[in-house]
Every structure is written in C-alpha cells, then in structure tokens.
Tab-separated table of C-alpha atoms and ligand atoms in Angstrom:
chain	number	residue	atom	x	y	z
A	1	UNK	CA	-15.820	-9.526	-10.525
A	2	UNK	CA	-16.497	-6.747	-12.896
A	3	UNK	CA	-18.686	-4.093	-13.378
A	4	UNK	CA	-21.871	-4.804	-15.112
A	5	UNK	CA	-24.360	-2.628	-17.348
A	6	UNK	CA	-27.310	-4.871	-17.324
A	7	UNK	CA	-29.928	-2.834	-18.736
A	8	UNK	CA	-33.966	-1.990	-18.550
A	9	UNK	CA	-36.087	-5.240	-16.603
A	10	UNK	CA	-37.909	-7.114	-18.836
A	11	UNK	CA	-41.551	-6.676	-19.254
A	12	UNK	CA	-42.533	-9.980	-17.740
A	13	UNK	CA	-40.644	-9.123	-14.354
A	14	UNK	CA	-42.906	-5.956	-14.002
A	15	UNK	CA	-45.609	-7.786	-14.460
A	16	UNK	CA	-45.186	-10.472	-12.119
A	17	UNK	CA	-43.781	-7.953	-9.028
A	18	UNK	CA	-46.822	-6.010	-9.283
A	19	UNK	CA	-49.047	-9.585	-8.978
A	20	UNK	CA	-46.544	-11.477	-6.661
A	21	UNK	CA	-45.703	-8.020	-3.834
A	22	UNK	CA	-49.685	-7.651	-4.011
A	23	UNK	CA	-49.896	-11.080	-2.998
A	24	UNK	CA	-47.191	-10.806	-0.594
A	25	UNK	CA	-48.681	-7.590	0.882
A	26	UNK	CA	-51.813	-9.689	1.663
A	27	UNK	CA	-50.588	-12.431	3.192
A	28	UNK	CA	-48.376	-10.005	5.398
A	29	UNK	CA	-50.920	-8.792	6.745
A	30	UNK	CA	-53.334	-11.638	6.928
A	31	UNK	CA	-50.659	-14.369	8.443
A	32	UNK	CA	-47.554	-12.106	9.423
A	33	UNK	CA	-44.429	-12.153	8.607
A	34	UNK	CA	-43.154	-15.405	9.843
A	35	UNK	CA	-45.796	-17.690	8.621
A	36	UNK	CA	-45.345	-20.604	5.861
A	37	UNK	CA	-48.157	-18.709	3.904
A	38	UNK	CA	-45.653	-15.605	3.343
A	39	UNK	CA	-42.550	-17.015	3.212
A	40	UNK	CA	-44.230	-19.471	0.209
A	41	UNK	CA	-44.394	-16.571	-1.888
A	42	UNK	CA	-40.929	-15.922	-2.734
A	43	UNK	CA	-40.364	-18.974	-3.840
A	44	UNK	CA	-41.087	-17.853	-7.648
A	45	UNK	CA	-41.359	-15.119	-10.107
A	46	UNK	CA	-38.015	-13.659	-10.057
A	47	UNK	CA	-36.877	-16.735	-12.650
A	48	UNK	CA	-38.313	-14.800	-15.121
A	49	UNK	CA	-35.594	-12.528	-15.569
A	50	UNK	CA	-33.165	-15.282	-15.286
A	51	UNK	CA	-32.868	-15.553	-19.413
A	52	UNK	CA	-32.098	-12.190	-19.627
A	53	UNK	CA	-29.492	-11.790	-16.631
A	54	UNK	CA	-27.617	-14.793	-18.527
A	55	UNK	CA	-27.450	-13.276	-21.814
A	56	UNK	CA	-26.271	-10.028	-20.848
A	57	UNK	CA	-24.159	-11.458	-18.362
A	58	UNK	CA	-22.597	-13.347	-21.317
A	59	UNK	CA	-23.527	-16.564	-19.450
A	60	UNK	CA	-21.094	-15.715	-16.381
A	61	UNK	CA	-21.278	-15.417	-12.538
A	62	UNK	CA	-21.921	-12.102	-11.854
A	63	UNK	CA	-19.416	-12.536	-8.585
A	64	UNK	CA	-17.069	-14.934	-9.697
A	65	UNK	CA	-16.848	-14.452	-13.420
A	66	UNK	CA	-16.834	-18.573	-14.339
A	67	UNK	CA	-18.878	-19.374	-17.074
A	68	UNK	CA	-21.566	-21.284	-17.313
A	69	UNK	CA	-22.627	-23.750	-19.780
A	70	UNK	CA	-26.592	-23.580	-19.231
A	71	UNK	CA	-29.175	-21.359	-17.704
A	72	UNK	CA	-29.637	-23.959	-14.614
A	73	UNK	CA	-28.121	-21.808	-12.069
A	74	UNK	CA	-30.591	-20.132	-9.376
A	75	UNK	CA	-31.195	-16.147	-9.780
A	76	UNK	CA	-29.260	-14.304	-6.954
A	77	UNK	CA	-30.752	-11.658	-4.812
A	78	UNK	CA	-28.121	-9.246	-4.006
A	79	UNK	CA	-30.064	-7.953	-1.461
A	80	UNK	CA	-31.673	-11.618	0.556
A	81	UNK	CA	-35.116	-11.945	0.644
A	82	UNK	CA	-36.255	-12.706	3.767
A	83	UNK	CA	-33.123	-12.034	6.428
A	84	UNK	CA	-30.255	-10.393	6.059
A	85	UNK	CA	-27.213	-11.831	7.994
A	86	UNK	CA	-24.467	-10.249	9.577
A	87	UNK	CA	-21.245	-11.789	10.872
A	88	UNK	CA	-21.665	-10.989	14.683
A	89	UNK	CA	-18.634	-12.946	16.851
A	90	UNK	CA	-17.124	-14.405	14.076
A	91	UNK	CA	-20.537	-16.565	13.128
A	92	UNK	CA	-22.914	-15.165	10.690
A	93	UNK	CA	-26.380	-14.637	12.303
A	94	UNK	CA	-29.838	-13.252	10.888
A	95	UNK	CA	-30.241	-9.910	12.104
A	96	UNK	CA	-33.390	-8.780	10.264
A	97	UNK	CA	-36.082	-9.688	8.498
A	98	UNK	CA	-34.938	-7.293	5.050
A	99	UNK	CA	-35.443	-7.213	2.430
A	100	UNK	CA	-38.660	-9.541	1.436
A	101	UNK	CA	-40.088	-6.202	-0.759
A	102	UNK	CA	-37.234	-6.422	-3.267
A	103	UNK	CA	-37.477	-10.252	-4.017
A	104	UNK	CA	-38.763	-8.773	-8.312
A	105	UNK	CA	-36.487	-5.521	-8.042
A	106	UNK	CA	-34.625	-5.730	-11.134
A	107	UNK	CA	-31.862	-3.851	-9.772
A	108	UNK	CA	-31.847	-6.743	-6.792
A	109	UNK	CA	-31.015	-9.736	-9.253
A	110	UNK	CA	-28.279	-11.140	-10.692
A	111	UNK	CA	-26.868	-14.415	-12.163
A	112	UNK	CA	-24.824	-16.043	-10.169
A	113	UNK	CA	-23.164	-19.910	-10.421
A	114	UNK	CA	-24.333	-22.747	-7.942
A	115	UNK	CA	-21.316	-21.762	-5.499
A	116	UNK	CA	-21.410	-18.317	-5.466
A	117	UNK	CA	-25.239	-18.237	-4.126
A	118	UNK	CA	-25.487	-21.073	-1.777
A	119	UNK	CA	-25.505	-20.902	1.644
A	120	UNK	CA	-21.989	-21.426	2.340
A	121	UNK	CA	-20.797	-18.740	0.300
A	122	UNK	CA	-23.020	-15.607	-0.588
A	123	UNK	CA	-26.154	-17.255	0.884
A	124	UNK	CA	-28.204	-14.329	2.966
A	125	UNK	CA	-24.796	-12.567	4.006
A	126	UNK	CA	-25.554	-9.134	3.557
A	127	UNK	CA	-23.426	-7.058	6.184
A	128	UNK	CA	-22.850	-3.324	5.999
A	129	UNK	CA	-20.929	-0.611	8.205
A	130	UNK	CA	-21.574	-1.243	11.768
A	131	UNK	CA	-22.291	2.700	11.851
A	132	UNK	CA	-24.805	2.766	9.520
A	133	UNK	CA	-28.467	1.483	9.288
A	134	UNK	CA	-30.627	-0.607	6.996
A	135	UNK	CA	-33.517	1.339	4.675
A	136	UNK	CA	-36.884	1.163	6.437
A	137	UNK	CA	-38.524	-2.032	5.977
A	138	UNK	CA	-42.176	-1.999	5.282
A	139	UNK	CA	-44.614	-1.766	8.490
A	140	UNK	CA	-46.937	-4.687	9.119
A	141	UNK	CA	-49.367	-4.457	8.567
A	142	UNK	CA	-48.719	-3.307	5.489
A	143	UNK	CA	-50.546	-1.524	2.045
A	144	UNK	CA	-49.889	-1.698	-1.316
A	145	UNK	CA	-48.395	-0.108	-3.042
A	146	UNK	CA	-45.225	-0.160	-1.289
A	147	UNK	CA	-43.694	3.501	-0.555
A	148	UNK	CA	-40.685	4.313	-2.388
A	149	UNK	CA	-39.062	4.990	0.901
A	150	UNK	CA	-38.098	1.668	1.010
A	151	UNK	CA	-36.167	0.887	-1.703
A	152	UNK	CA	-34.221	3.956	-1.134
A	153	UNK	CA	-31.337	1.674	0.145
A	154	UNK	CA	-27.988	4.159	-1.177
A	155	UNK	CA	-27.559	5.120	2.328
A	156	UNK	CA	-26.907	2.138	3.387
A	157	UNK	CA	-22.823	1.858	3.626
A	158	UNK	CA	-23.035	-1.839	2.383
A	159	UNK	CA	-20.009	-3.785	2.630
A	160	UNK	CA	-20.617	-5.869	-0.065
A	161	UNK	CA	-19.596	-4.760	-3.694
A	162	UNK	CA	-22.660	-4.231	-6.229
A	163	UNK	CA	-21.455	-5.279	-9.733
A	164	UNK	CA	-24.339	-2.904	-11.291
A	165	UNK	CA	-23.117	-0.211	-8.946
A	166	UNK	CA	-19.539	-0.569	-7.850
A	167	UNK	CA	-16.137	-0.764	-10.233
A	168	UNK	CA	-15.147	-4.169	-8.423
A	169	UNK	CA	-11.268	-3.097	-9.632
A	170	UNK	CA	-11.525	-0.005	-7.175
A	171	UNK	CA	-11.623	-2.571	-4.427
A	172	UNK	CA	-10.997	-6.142	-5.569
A	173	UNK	CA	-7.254	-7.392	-6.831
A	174	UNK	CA	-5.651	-10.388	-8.015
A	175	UNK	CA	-1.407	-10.471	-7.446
A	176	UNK	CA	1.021	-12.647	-8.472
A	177	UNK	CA	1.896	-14.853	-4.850
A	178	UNK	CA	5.685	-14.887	-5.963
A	179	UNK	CA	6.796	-12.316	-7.823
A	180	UNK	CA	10.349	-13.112	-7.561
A	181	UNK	CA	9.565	-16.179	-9.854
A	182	UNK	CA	9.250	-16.030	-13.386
A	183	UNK	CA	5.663	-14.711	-14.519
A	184	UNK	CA	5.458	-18.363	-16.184
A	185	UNK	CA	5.364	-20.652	-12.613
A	186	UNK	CA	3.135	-17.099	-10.904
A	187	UNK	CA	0.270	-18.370	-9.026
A	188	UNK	CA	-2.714	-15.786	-8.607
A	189	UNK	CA	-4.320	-14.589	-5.388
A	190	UNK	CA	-7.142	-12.296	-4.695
A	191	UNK	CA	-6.561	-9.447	-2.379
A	192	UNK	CA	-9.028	-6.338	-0.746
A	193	UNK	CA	-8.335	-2.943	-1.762
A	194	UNK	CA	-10.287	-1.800	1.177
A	195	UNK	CA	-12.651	-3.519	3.672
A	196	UNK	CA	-15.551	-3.469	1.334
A	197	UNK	CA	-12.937	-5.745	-1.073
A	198	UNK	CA	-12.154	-7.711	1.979
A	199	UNK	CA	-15.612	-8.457	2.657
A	200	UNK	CA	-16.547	-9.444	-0.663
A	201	UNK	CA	-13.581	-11.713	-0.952
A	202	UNK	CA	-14.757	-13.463	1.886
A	203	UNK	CA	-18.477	-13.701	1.587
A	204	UNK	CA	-17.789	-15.116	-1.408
A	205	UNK	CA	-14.676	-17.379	-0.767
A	206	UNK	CA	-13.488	-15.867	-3.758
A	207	UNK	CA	-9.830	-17.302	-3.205
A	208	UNK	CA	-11.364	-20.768	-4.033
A	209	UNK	CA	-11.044	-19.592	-7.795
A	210	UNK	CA	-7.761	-18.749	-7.413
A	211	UNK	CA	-6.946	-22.585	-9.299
A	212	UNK	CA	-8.710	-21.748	-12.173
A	213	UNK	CA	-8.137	-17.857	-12.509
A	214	UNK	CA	-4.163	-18.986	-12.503
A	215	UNK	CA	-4.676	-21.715	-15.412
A	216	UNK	CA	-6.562	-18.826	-17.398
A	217	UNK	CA	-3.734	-16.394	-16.723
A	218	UNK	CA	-1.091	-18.261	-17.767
A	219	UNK	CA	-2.753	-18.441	-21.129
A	220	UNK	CA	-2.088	-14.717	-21.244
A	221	UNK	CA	1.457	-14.848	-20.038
A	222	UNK	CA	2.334	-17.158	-22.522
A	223	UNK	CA	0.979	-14.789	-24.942
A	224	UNK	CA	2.970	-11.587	-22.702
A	225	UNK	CA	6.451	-13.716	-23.061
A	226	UNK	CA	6.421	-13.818	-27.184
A	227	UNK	CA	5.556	-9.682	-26.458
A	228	UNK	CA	8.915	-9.729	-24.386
A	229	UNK	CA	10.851	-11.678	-27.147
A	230	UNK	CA	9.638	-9.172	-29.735
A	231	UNK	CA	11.146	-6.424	-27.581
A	232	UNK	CA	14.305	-8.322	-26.106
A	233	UNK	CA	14.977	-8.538	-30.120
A	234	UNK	CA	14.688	-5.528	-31.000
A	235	UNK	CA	11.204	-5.632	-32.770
A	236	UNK	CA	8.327	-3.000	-30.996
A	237	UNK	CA	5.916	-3.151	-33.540
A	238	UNK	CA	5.311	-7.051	-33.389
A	239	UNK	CA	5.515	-6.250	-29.361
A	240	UNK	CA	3.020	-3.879	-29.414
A	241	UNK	CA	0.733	-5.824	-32.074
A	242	UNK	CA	1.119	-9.118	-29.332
A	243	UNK	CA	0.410	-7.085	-26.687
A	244	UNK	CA	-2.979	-5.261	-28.356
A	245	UNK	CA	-4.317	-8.899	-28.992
A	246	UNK	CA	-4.164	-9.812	-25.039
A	247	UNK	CA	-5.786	-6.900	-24.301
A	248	UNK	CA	-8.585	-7.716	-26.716
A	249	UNK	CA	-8.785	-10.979	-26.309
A	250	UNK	CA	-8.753	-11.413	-22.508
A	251	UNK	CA	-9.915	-7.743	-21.084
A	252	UNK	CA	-12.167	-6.472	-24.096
A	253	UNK	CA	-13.797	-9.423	-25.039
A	254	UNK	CA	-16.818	-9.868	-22.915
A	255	UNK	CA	-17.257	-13.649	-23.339
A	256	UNK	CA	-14.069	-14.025	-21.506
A	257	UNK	CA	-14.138	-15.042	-17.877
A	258	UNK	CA	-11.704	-13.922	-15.285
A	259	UNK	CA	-11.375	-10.679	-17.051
A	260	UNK	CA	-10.392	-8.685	-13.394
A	261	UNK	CA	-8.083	-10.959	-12.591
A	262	UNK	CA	-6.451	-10.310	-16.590
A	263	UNK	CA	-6.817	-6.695	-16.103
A	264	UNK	CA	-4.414	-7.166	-13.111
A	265	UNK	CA	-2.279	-9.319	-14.520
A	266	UNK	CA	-1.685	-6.855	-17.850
A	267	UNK	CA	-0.684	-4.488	-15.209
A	268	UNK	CA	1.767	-6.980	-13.228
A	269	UNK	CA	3.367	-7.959	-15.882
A	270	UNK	CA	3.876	-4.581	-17.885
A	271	UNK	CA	3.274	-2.153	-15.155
A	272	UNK	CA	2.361	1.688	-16.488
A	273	UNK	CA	5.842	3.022	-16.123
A	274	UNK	CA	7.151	0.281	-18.455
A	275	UNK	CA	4.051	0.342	-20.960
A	276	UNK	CA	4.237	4.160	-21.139
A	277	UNK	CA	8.325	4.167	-21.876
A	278	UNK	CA	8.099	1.144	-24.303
A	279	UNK	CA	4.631	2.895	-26.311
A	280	UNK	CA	2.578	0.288	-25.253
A	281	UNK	CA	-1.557	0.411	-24.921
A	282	UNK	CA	-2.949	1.006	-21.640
A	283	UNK	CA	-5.177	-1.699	-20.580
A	284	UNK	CA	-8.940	-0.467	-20.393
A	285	UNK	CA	-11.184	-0.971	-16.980
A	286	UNK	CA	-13.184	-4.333	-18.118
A	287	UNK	CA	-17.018	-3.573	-17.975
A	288	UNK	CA	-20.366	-5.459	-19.348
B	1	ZN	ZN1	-19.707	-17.703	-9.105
C-alpha cells in the first residue's frame, strides 16, 4: 500500500451524486432506511469514476498494490455504504447504518482488486478507536441537500489506513522472515508499525500477498547482489549506477506493483548507515 494523489472527481461523478443522493434522500424518507427501495439505490453510479481511479491508479489495487489487467474489478468504498462493521468478540458485526451519504464522494472511492473488496477481506469492515465516535449520520427523515456536517469525518480516529490520506510506510512494513539467510532465499512478511498498520494488515489479509511480493523482490535482490559485487571489487561507481536503477525501476516507477514492500526491502538490504558510508542514494517514500 502506498500513498496515492488521485486528483479532482470527474465531471460525470458530480453529476450523478447530485441526481442519485436526491433520489436517495427521497426514498429515505418515503420508505426508510431499511427498505429494498433505498438500499436499490446504491447499487450504481459510483462506476463512473471507475475509469479514472484505474488510470491514475496505474491499473493497481489501491490496498494491495497487484496489478490488474482490465477495468473489471468493482469500485471500493473506503468508507461502506450502508453499515459499517466492527470486530466486536473477535467476529465482525454491523454496528451502524454509515455511511449510505458518501456512496458518490470522490474522496470515498478507490480501485481495488476482486480480493481486496469482497466480503472476506475489506468487505464493510470499517472499525475505528473504541474511544472515538462516528461523524453524524443524516437524520431521517431527511432533506436535501445534505449538511456538510456529515462528511466532516477527520475526527473520526479510524483504524483503517486511507491511501489518499495516510503515508501507508508510516504504519505498514514488509521484513525479511530470516535475516540470518542470504538476502537471495529471504522470504517477505508484512508487519504493523502501530495498531492502525495492524488493523489494516488484517482487514485486508494482506499477508496472503506475501507469495507474490517475495517473487517480485527477489527480482530486486538479484539486481542488489551485482551492486554488492561492484563494491566487494572495488568498483563504487558501477555500485552506485546498479543501485540508482533499482531505485528507479522498482520504487520510482509508478507502474510497478509492490513498490512498499521494495521501498523496505532497499532499506533491508542497504540500511541508511551503510548507504550513507558507501555514497549511496537514499531511497525516496513511493507515492502516486
Ligand atoms: Zn488488492
């Protein structure tokens, strides 16, 4: 996971949340809340910005970073659309009826893959801080326009990272299992930096990439051991030059998947101390 810069909305998705919350609004208040006739509303409009989420997503998961060949995936609601769920006992349960009023909020959508948003991964998990409180949900009945109150949702204390909002590298890692082996036969795991890490690891089972992120990092320590060669034989320049192209190719390139776990693994295998005392570039914070 990385952090994203995904831009204005496009026209077409104002459009259709001014026509599909009206809509909503009405049938709030005309059939309630937990009628078919509501709930049958958010069943479309938010594909519209699909396109757009995919291209500047450079066709990845926005959680999981896998590409993806076509635009078939569904569009993710970060924030669910009609019940938030909370893991309450160790089972996750529906705890509200949030947050149906930001099913065409831009800043509410992402691309995700097919296993990142179904149900038995990010699904309608959204927990946050047992302390804190959700944003005011609309009263019902209900007028429209919706009051900006509502989608005043930063004082929330979610537990889940936001890629648009969050650095995921502040709180998500990925770490060699055994680092007493040679960085050739490493296998990768994903670790919390804190408990909002920790959550997001596990809403999203991210350790089931942890296959595929270490068949993509061993492309770049492949790459790292002709760097060490250079060095071991006395020749920095071709080091460094090796070394520059990993970081381009794997951490500044934004087609690249995985490019959190590479950031990590530039760091694991020459940590700051070393690249600092051998002139090596610093790897930059992957973004976009
Ligand atoms: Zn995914």
């Amino acid at each position: 996971m990385i952090k994203l810069y995904l831009g204005l909305e496009p026209n077409i998705l104002t459009t259709t949340r001014a026509n599909k919350l009206n809509e909503a609004v009405r049938l709030l208040n005309s059939h309630g809340l937990n009628s078919d006739e509501f709930k049958k509303v958010f069943k479309t409009g938010y594909q519209c910005a699909r396109p757009l989420l995919f291209k500047r997503q450079h066709n990845k998961c926005a959680f999981c970073e896998i590409s993806n060949d076509d635009c078939g995936s569904p569009v993710e609601h970060f924030r669910p659309k009609l019940g938030a769920e909370e893991k309450i006992g160790g089972v996750w349960r529906r705890v509200s009826t949030h947050y149906w009023w930001l099913a065409w909020t831009w800043e509410n959508l992402l691309f995700a893959c097919e296993r990142c948003n179904n149900s038995g991964s990010k699904g309608n998990k959204f927990p946050i801080r047992s302390s804190a409180s959700r944003v005011l949900a609309p009263p019902s009945p209900c007028s429209y326009p919706i009051s900006a109150i509502h989608y005043d949702c930063a004082s929330e204390e979610r537990l889940l990272i936001d890629p648009r909002l969050d650095n995921p590298i502040d709180h998500i890692q990925w770490i060699p299992v055994n680092r007493t082996l040679h960085p050739k036969n490493w296998q990768w795991t994903v670790a919390g930096l804190d408990d909002k890490g920790d959550m997001t690891i596990e809403v999203l089972d991210l350790s089931l990439r942890a296959d595929k992120v270490t068949n993509h990092l061993k492309l770049i320590v492949s790459q790292w051991v002709d760097a060490d060669i250079h060095l071991k034989e006395g020749r920095p320049i071709a080091a460094q030059a090796t070394w520059d192209r990993i970081i381009d190719s794997y951490i500044n390139n934004p087609e690249q998947p995985f490019r959190n776990a590479a950031w990590w693994a530039c760091n694991a295998l020459f940590p700051e101390a070393e690249r600092n005392r051998l002139g090596l570039s610093h790897p930059p914070m992957p973004f976009g």
